[in-house]
Amino acid sequence: MAHRTLPEIWRTLGHIDAVHGLYYLCLHGVFGVWDGGLVALRLPSVLAVAAGAAGIALLGRRLAGPRAGLLAGLVFPLIPAVQRYAQEGRSYALVCALVIWTTWLLVSAVDRPRGRRWAAYAGVILTACLLHEFALLTLVAHGVSVFRSGPARAVARGWGAAAGVVVAGTLPLAVFSTTQASQVDWIGAPGARTVLGFAAVVLVGLVCARTPPRAAHAAPPMRPGTLALPLLILPTALLMALTPLRALYVERYVLSYTGALALLLGVALDGVWRRSRDGGRRARPAGYAVAAGAGLLAVLTLVPVGTHLRTPQSRQNDAAAVARAVRQSARPGDGLVFTPARRRVWTLARPEEFRGLFDLALDRSPVASDTLHGTELPPGAVRARMLAARRIVVVHDVAGEPLDAADREYVKRATLRAAFEPCATRRVTRAQITLYARPGAC
């Protein structure tokens, strides 16, 4: 998408992925300056996580002292979800960093309510919402934090005006993206493991919030728990609560919870440190033991997870590996079928690996059709092309994934069952590559 021209990107957004339009435009600019392949694609996410860590450190410093800020900033990039999206060419790390800095601007505006501070707050959070509209949930969390802190009238008025600007600026994108709601039909209800994981994170946050911050010379405008707990809990809880109406919860959509968690953990670790230093000789060994135990537990938990996240096996959709597997399974002139059709997107990472293969269902390519997956021929034409082939390499989902009910997808599956036999198959992350041939031609 980033390598398409601006008119091509604009036309594509009219069909699909409007919610990611600003990110595509940003990456188009990055590649215009430096076409550095995967490094250029991932560099904005890496820089965003670095910026997010700096923002968390400044928040911790302002609300609980320098050491709490330093610890919070160090904890943030250790959180597995942060490590994952620091490595991926997606918008979520950027959104997370913007939410963190928006939160810092909120604290600044609450401390000294001035028009330019509220304008900066509104501008940054609006940018986050245009990168991904679910960042709008941050406003709910911030509103709770502001009114829990017992705001002055100027603060309430300033936050209300900023929130109104952000909602008005995001509303056109939100309304238009509802016309593309079928894109998220793949999202299912959160399972028991997901809900229990969220409950565990909330419990950790509540325990950490009980740690009193270090006394400061100037009283902070908010307590760390007042600021962080709503951001930790509300965006995730609201998306989960919407599940009976529409399943929309995916962890990366609310990645900013990690900033709140890091802030609370930094304040709690600072509290452990202070108790170990100030509790007297008899209390000091116990405090050191608690701190050492917590550090050891974090290392034992996070290091294996972080190491796994740096391997190709951690990726659910490794497009480069799929392309290599197709090339190893095929001969020049073989047919190629994607089922469901949206799996054609895997070809875009390494198009050279598919040269010499005949995409039997394709009508117009993704670029020519201003789509992500291309457009396909009518079911009858797809069946005729498949029956004219001797060998077909099929790229499809692994067993257990729901089958697409579209007529074209049914024809693909029915034709393979009736006229071909499977010769070999291999799984690559969440893709299955199967070679089919006419009976006796394997």
Coordinates of C-alpha atoms in Angstrom, one line a residue:
M1 CA 0.0 0.0 0.0
A2 CA 2.8 2.5 0.9
H3 CA 4.4 2.0 -2.5
R4 CA 1.2 2.9 -4.4
T5 CA 0.8 6.4 -5.7
L6 CA -1.3 8.8 -3.7
P7 CA -4.3 8.6 -6.1
E8 CA -4.1 4.8 -5.9
I9 CA -4.0 4.9 -2.1
W10 CA -7.0 7.3 -2.0
R11 CA -9.1 5.1 -4.3
T12 CA -8.2 1.9 -2.3
L13 CA -9.3 3.6 0.9
G14 CA -12.7 4.1 -0.6
H15 CA -13.1 0.3 -0.8
I16 CA -11.1 -1.0 2.2
D17 CA -8.9 0.0 5.2
A18 CA -10.0 3.6 5.6
V19 CA -9.2 3.2 9.3
H20 CA -5.5 2.7 8.3
G21 CA -5.5 5.5 5.7
L22 CA -3.3 8.0 7.7
Y23 CA -0.8 5.3 8.5
Y24 CA -0.5 4.3 4.8
L25 CA 0.1 7.9 3.9
C26 CA 2.8 8.3 6.6
L27 CA 4.6 5.2 5.4
H28 CA 4.2 6.4 1.8
G29 CA 6.2 9.5 2.9
V30 CA 8.8 7.3 4.7
F31 CA 9.4 5.2 1.6
G32 CA 9.5 8.4 -0.5
V33 CA 12.4 9.6 1.7
W34 CA 14.1 6.3 2.1
D35 CA 13.0 3.0 0.4
G36 CA 14.7 0.9 3.0
G37 CA 12.5 -2.2 2.8
L38 CA 11.6 -3.9 6.1
V39 CA 13.9 -1.7 8.0
A40 CA 12.1 1.4 6.8
L41 CA 8.8 -0.3 7.4
R42 CA 9.5 -1.2 11.0
L43 CA 11.6 1.8 12.0
P44 CA 8.6 4.1 12.9
S45 CA 7.3 1.5 15.3
V46 CA 10.7 1.2 17.0
L47 CA 11.0 4.9 17.3
A48 CA 7.5 5.1 18.6
V49 CA 8.2 2.7 21.4
A50 CA 11.3 4.6 22.3
A51 CA 9.2 7.8 22.4
G52 CA 6.6 6.0 24.5
A53 CA 9.2 4.9 27.1
A54 CA 10.4 8.5 27.3
G55 CA 6.8 9.7 27.8
I56 CA 6.2 7.2 30.6
A57 CA 9.4 8.2 32.3
L58 CA 8.4 11.8 32.3
L59 CA 4.9 11.0 33.6
G60 CA 6.4 8.9 36.4
R61 CA 8.8 11.7 37.3
R62 CA 6.0 14.3 37.4
L63 CA 3.7 12.2 39.5
A64 CA 5.9 10.2 41.7
G65 CA 9.5 11.3 41.5
P66 CA 12.6 10.7 39.3
R67 CA 13.3 7.1 40.3
A68 CA 9.7 6.0 39.7
G69 CA 9.8 7.7 36.3
L70 CA 13.1 5.9 35.4
L71 CA 11.7 2.5 36.5
A72 CA 8.4 3.0 34.6
G73 CA 10.4 4.0 31.5
L74 CA 12.5 0.8 31.8
V75 CA 9.5 -1.4 32.5
F76 CA 7.5 -0.2 29.4
P77 CA 9.6 -1.8 26.7
L78 CA 9.9 -5.1 28.6
I79 CA 6.1 -5.7 28.4
P80 CA 5.7 -8.5 25.8
A81 CA 2.9 -6.8 23.8
V82 CA 5.1 -3.7 23.5
Q83 CA 8.0 -5.8 22.3
R84 CA 5.8 -7.4 19.7
Y85 CA 4.4 -4.2 18.1
A86 CA 7.8 -2.4 18.3
Q87 CA 8.8 -5.0 15.6
E88 CA 5.8 -4.7 13.3
G89 CA 5.0 -2.4 10.4
R90 CA 1.6 -1.4 11.8
S91 CA 0.2 1.7 13.4
Y92 CA -0.3 0.3 16.9
A93 CA 3.0 1.4 18.4
L94 CA 2.5 4.9 17.0
V95 CA -0.9 5.1 18.5
C96 CA 0.3 3.9 21.8
A97 CA 3.1 6.5 21.9
L98 CA 0.7 9.2 21.0
V99 CA -1.7 8.2 23.7
I100 CA 1.1 8.2 26.3
W101 CA 2.2 11.7 25.2
T102 CA -1.4 12.8 25.2
T103 CA -1.7 11.7 28.8
W104 CA 1.4 13.7 29.6
L105 CA -0.2 16.7 28.0
L106 CA -3.3 16.1 30.0
V107 CA -1.4 16.2 33.2
S108 CA 0.3 19.4 32.1
A109 CA -3.0 21.0 31.2
V110 CA -4.7 20.0 34.4
D111 CA -1.7 21.5 36.3
R112 CA -1.8 24.8 34.4
P113 CA -5.0 25.0 32.4
R114 CA -4.1 27.2 29.4
G115 CA -5.7 27.3 25.9
R116 CA -2.5 26.3 24.1
R117 CA -2.1 23.3 26.4
W118 CA -5.6 22.0 25.7
A119 CA -5.0 22.7 22.0
A120 CA -1.9 20.6 22.0
Y121 CA -3.7 17.8 23.9
A122 CA -6.6 17.8 21.4
G123 CA -4.2 17.8 18.4
V124 CA -2.1 14.9 19.6
I125 CA -5.1 12.7 20.6
L126 CA -6.9 13.6 17.4
T127 CA -3.8 12.3 15.4
A128 CA -3.9 9.1 17.4
C129 CA -7.6 8.7 16.6
L130 CA -7.1 9.3 12.9
L131 CA -4.3 6.6 13.0
H132 CA -6.8 4.2 14.6
E133 CA -10.3 5.3 15.7
F134 CA -10.4 3.2 18.8
A135 CA -7.9 5.6 20.4
L136 CA -11.1 7.6 21.0
L137 CA -11.6 5.3 24.0
T138 CA -8.7 7.2 25.6
L139 CA -11.0 10.2 26.0
V140 CA -13.3 8.1 28.2
A141 CA -10.4 7.1 30.4
H142 CA -9.1 10.7 30.5
G143 CA -12.5 12.0 31.4
V144 CA -12.8 9.7 34.3
S145 CA -9.3 10.7 35.5
V146 CA -10.1 14.4 35.2
F147 CA -13.3 14.3 37.1
R148 CA -12.0 11.9 39.8
S149 CA -9.3 14.4 40.5
G150 CA -11.9 17.0 41.5
P151 CA -11.1 19.5 38.8
A152 CA -11.4 23.3 38.9
R153 CA -14.0 24.8 36.6
A154 CA -11.3 25.9 34.1
V155 CA -10.0 22.3 33.9
A156 CA -13.4 20.8 33.3
R157 CA -14.2 23.4 30.6
G158 CA -10.9 23.0 28.9
W159 CA -11.1 19.2 28.8
G160 CA -14.7 19.3 27.6
A161 CA -13.8 21.6 24.7
A162 CA -10.8 19.5 23.7
A163 CA -12.9 16.3 23.8
G164 CA -15.5 17.9 21.7
V165 CA -12.9 18.9 19.0
V166 CA -11.5 15.3 19.0
V167 CA -14.9 13.7 18.7
A168 CA -15.9 16.0 15.9
G169 CA -12.6 15.4 14.1
T170 CA -12.9 11.6 14.4
L171 CA -16.6 11.3 13.6
P172 CA -16.3 11.4 9.8
L173 CA -13.8 8.6 9.7
A174 CA -15.7 6.6 12.2
V175 CA -19.0 6.9 10.2
F176 CA -17.3 6.1 6.9
S177 CA -15.5 3.1 8.4
T178 CA -18.8 1.5 9.3
T179 CA -19.3 1.0 5.6
Q180 CA -16.3 -1.3 5.7
A181 CA -17.3 -3.1 8.9
S182 CA -17.0 -6.5 7.1
Q183 CA -13.2 -6.2 7.5
V184 CA -13.6 -7.1 11.2
D185 CA -15.9 -10.0 10.8
W186 CA -13.0 -12.3 11.6
I187 CA -12.9 -11.0 15.2
G188 CA -14.5 -13.5 17.7
A189 CA -15.6 -13.1 21.3
P190 CA -12.7 -13.0 23.8
G191 CA -12.1 -16.5 25.2
A192 CA -11.8 -17.4 28.9
R193 CA -8.0 -17.1 28.7
T194 CA -8.2 -13.6 27.3
V195 CA -10.7 -12.5 30.0
L196 CA -8.6 -14.1 32.8
G197 CA -5.5 -12.4 31.4
F198 CA -7.2 -9.0 31.5
A199 CA -8.4 -9.7 35.0
A200 CA -4.9 -10.5 36.1
V201 CA -3.5 -7.3 34.6
V202 CA -6.2 -5.3 36.4
L203 CA -5.4 -7.0 39.7
V204 CA -1.7 -6.2 39.3
G205 CA -2.7 -2.6 38.5
L206 CA -5.0 -2.3 41.5
V207 CA -2.3 -3.7 43.8
C208 CA 0.4 -1.3 42.4
A209 CA -2.0 1.6 42.7
R210 CA -2.1 1.1 46.5
T211 CA 1.6 2.1 46.8
P212 CA 1.8 5.7 47.9
P213 CA 4.1 7.8 45.6
R214 CA 7.1 9.5 47.0
A215 CA 6.4 12.8 48.7
A216 CA 7.3 15.6 46.3
H217 CA 8.1 19.3 46.9
A218 CA 5.3 20.3 44.6
A219 CA 2.0 18.3 44.8
P220 CA 1.3 16.5 41.6
P221 CA -1.9 17.4 39.8
M222 CA -3.1 13.8 40.0
R223 CA -2.2 10.6 41.8
P224 CA -0.6 7.9 39.6
G225 CA -3.5 5.6 40.3
T226 CA -6.1 8.2 39.4
L227 CA -4.5 8.8 36.1
A228 CA -3.4 5.2 35.2
L229 CA -6.2 2.9 36.3
P230 CA -8.9 4.3 34.0
L231 CA -6.5 4.0 31.0
L232 CA -5.5 0.5 32.1
I233 CA -9.1 -0.7 32.5
L234 CA -11.7 1.2 30.6
P235 CA -10.7 0.9 26.9
T236 CA -10.4 -2.9 27.2
A237 CA -13.4 -3.3 29.4
L238 CA -15.6 -1.2 27.0
L239 CA -14.5 -3.2 23.9
M240 CA -15.2 -6.5 25.7
A241 CA -18.6 -5.3 27.0
L242 CA -19.6 -4.5 23.4
T243 CA -19.1 -8.2 22.4
P244 CA -22.8 -9.2 22.6
L245 CA -23.5 -6.5 20.0
R246 CA -20.4 -6.8 17.9
A247 CA -17.1 -8.6 18.7
L248 CA -14.4 -5.9 18.4
Y249 CA -11.8 -6.7 21.1
V250 CA -8.3 -7.3 19.9
E251 CA -5.4 -6.5 22.3
R252 CA -3.5 -4.3 19.8
Y253 CA -6.5 -2.0 19.4
V254 CA -6.0 -0.9 23.1
L255 CA -2.3 -1.3 23.3
S256 CA -2.0 1.9 25.3
Y257 CA -3.0 0.0 28.4
T258 CA 0.7 -1.0 28.5
G259 CA 1.7 2.6 29.3
A260 CA -0.6 2.7 32.3
L261 CA 0.6 -0.7 33.5
A262 CA 4.3 0.5 33.2
L263 CA 3.5 3.7 35.2
L264 CA 1.9 1.7 38.0
L265 CA 4.7 -0.8 38.1
G266 CA 7.3 1.9 38.2
V267 CA 5.6 3.6 41.1
A268 CA 5.2 0.3 42.9
L269 CA 8.9 -0.7 42.4
D270 CA 9.9 2.8 43.6
G271 CA 7.9 2.1 46.7
V272 CA 9.6 -1.2 47.3
W273 CA 13.0 0.5 46.9
R274 CA 12.1 3.3 49.4
R275 CA 10.8 0.8 52.0
S276 CA 14.0 -1.3 51.7
R277 CA 16.1 1.9 52.2
D278 CA 14.1 3.7 54.8
G279 CA 12.6 0.9 56.9
G280 CA 15.5 0.5 59.2
R281 CA 18.1 -2.3 59.4
R282 CA 15.6 -5.0 60.2
A283 CA 13.3 -4.1 57.4
R284 CA 16.0 -3.5 54.8
P285 CA 16.9 -7.2 54.1
A286 CA 13.2 -8.0 53.7
G287 CA 12.7 -5.2 51.3
Y288 CA 15.7 -6.2 49.2
A289 CA 14.4 -9.8 49.2
V290 CA 11.0 -8.6 47.8
A291 CA 12.7 -6.5 45.2
A292 CA 15.1 -9.2 44.2
G293 CA 12.3 -11.8 44.0
A294 CA 10.1 -9.4 41.9
G295 CA 13.1 -8.8 39.6
L296 CA 13.9 -12.5 39.2
L297 CA 10.3 -13.3 38.5
A298 CA 10.1 -10.6 35.8
V299 CA 13.3 -11.9 34.2
L300 CA 12.2 -15.5 34.2
T301 CA 8.8 -14.5 32.7
L302 CA 9.7 -11.8 30.2
V303 CA 13.0 -12.9 28.8
P304 CA 11.7 -16.2 27.3
V305 CA 8.7 -14.4 26.0
G306 CA 10.8 -11.7 24.5
T307 CA 13.2 -14.2 23.0
H308 CA 10.3 -16.0 21.3
L309 CA 8.9 -12.8 19.9
R310 CA 12.2 -12.3 18.1
T311 CA 11.9 -15.5 16.1
P312 CA 9.9 -16.0 12.8
Q313 CA 7.9 -18.7 14.6
S314 CA 6.2 -16.0 16.7
R315 CA 4.5 -14.5 13.6
Q316 CA 1.0 -15.8 12.7
N317 CA 1.3 -14.7 9.1
D318 CA 4.8 -14.9 7.7
A319 CA 4.2 -13.8 4.2
A320 CA 7.9 -14.3 3.1
A321 CA 7.8 -17.9 4.5
V322 CA 4.5 -18.6 2.6
A323 CA 6.0 -17.3 -0.6
R324 CA 9.0 -19.6 -0.2
A325 CA 6.8 -22.6 0.5
V326 CA 4.7 -21.9 -2.6
R327 CA 7.9 -21.7 -4.7
Q328 CA 9.1 -25.0 -3.3
S329 CA 5.8 -26.8 -4.0
A330 CA 5.2 -25.5 -7.5
R331 CA 6.6 -25.9 -11.0
P332 CA 6.5 -23.2 -13.7
G333 CA 3.1 -23.3 -15.4
D334 CA 1.2 -24.7 -12.4
G335 CA -2.1 -23.2 -11.4
L336 CA -2.4 -21.1 -8.2
V337 CA -5.6 -20.7 -6.1
F338 CA -6.2 -18.7 -2.9
T339 CA -9.0 -19.7 -0.7
P340 CA -10.3 -17.6 0.7
A341 CA -9.4 -14.9 -1.8
R342 CA -8.1 -12.5 0.9
R343 CA -5.1 -14.8 1.3
R344 CA -3.8 -13.4 -2.0
V345 CA -2.4 -10.5 0.1
W346 CA 0.4 -12.9 1.1
T347 CA 1.8 -12.6 -2.5
L348 CA 2.4 -8.8 -2.2
A349 CA 5.4 -9.2 0.1
R350 CA 7.4 -11.3 -2.4
P351 CA 5.7 -11.1 -5.8
E352 CA 8.8 -12.5 -7.6
E353 CA 8.3 -15.9 -5.9
F354 CA 5.0 -16.3 -7.7
R355 CA 6.2 -15.5 -11.2
G356 CA 5.5 -18.4 -13.6
L357 CA 2.4 -19.5 -11.8
F358 CA -1.1 -18.9 -13.1
D359 CA -3.5 -17.4 -10.6
L360 CA -6.6 -19.2 -11.8
A361 CA -9.3 -17.1 -10.1
L362 CA -7.8 -13.6 -10.6
D363 CA -9.6 -11.1 -12.7
R364 CA -7.9 -7.8 -11.7
S365 CA -4.7 -7.5 -9.6
P366 CA -4.9 -5.7 -6.2
V367 CA -3.3 -2.5 -7.6
A368 CA -5.4 -2.5 -10.8
S369 CA -8.6 -3.0 -8.8
D370 CA -7.7 -0.5 -6.0
T371 CA -8.1 -3.3 -3.4
L372 CA -5.9 -5.3 -1.1
H373 CA -6.7 -8.7 -2.5
G374 CA -7.6 -8.2 -6.1
T375 CA -10.9 -9.1 -7.7
E376 CA -11.9 -12.6 -9.0
L377 CA -13.8 -14.0 -11.9
P378 CA -17.4 -15.4 -11.6
P379 CA -17.7 -18.9 -10.0
G380 CA -18.3 -20.6 -13.4
A381 CA -15.2 -19.0 -14.9
V382 CA -13.1 -20.0 -11.9
R383 CA -14.3 -23.6 -12.2
A384 CA -13.5 -23.7 -15.9
R385 CA -10.0 -22.5 -15.4
M386 CA -9.3 -25.0 -12.6
L387 CA -10.6 -27.9 -14.7
A388 CA -8.2 -26.9 -17.5
A389 CA -5.2 -27.2 -15.1
R390 CA -3.2 -30.3 -14.4
R391 CA -1.6 -29.2 -11.1
I392 CA -2.8 -26.5 -8.7
V393 CA -1.0 -25.1 -5.7
V394 CA -3.6 -24.0 -3.2
V395 CA -2.9 -21.5 -0.5
H396 CA -5.6 -21.8 2.2
D397 CA -6.2 -21.6 5.9
V398 CA -5.2 -24.4 8.3
A399 CA -7.8 -26.9 9.5
G400 CA -10.2 -25.6 12.1
E401 CA -10.5 -22.1 10.6
P402 CA -14.1 -21.1 9.5
L403 CA -14.8 -21.7 5.8
D404 CA -15.8 -18.7 3.7
A405 CA -19.4 -19.2 2.6
A406 CA -19.2 -17.2 -0.6
D407 CA -20.3 -19.0 -3.8
R408 CA -16.9 -18.6 -5.4
E409 CA -15.1 -20.2 -2.4
Y410 CA -17.5 -23.1 -2.4
V411 CA -16.9 -23.7 -6.1
K412 CA -13.1 -23.7 -5.5
R413 CA -13.4 -26.3 -2.7
A414 CA -16.0 -28.4 -4.6
T415 CA -13.8 -28.5 -7.8
L416 CA -10.7 -29.6 -5.9
R417 CA -12.7 -32.4 -4.2
A418 CA -14.3 -33.6 -7.4
A419 CA -11.5 -33.4 -10.0
F420 CA -8.2 -33.4 -8.1
E421 CA -6.4 -35.3 -5.4
P422 CA -4.0 -33.9 -2.8
C423 CA -0.3 -34.8 -3.4
A424 CA 1.5 -32.9 -0.6
T425 CA 0.8 -30.3 2.0
R426 CA 2.8 -28.2 4.4
R427 CA 1.9 -25.7 7.1
V428 CA 3.6 -22.3 7.4
T429 CA 2.5 -20.4 10.4
R430 CA -1.3 -20.0 9.9
A431 CA -1.2 -20.9 6.2
Q432 CA -1.6 -24.3 4.6
I433 CA 0.1 -24.9 1.2
T434 CA -1.3 -28.0 -0.6
L435 CA -0.4 -29.3 -4.0
Y436 CA -3.4 -30.8 -5.9
A437 CA -3.1 -32.8 -9.2
R438 CA -5.3 -34.8 -11.5
P439 CA -5.7 -38.4 -10.4
G440 CA -2.4 -40.2 -11.1
A441 CA -0.4 -37.1 -11.8
C442 CA 1.1 -36.6 -8.4

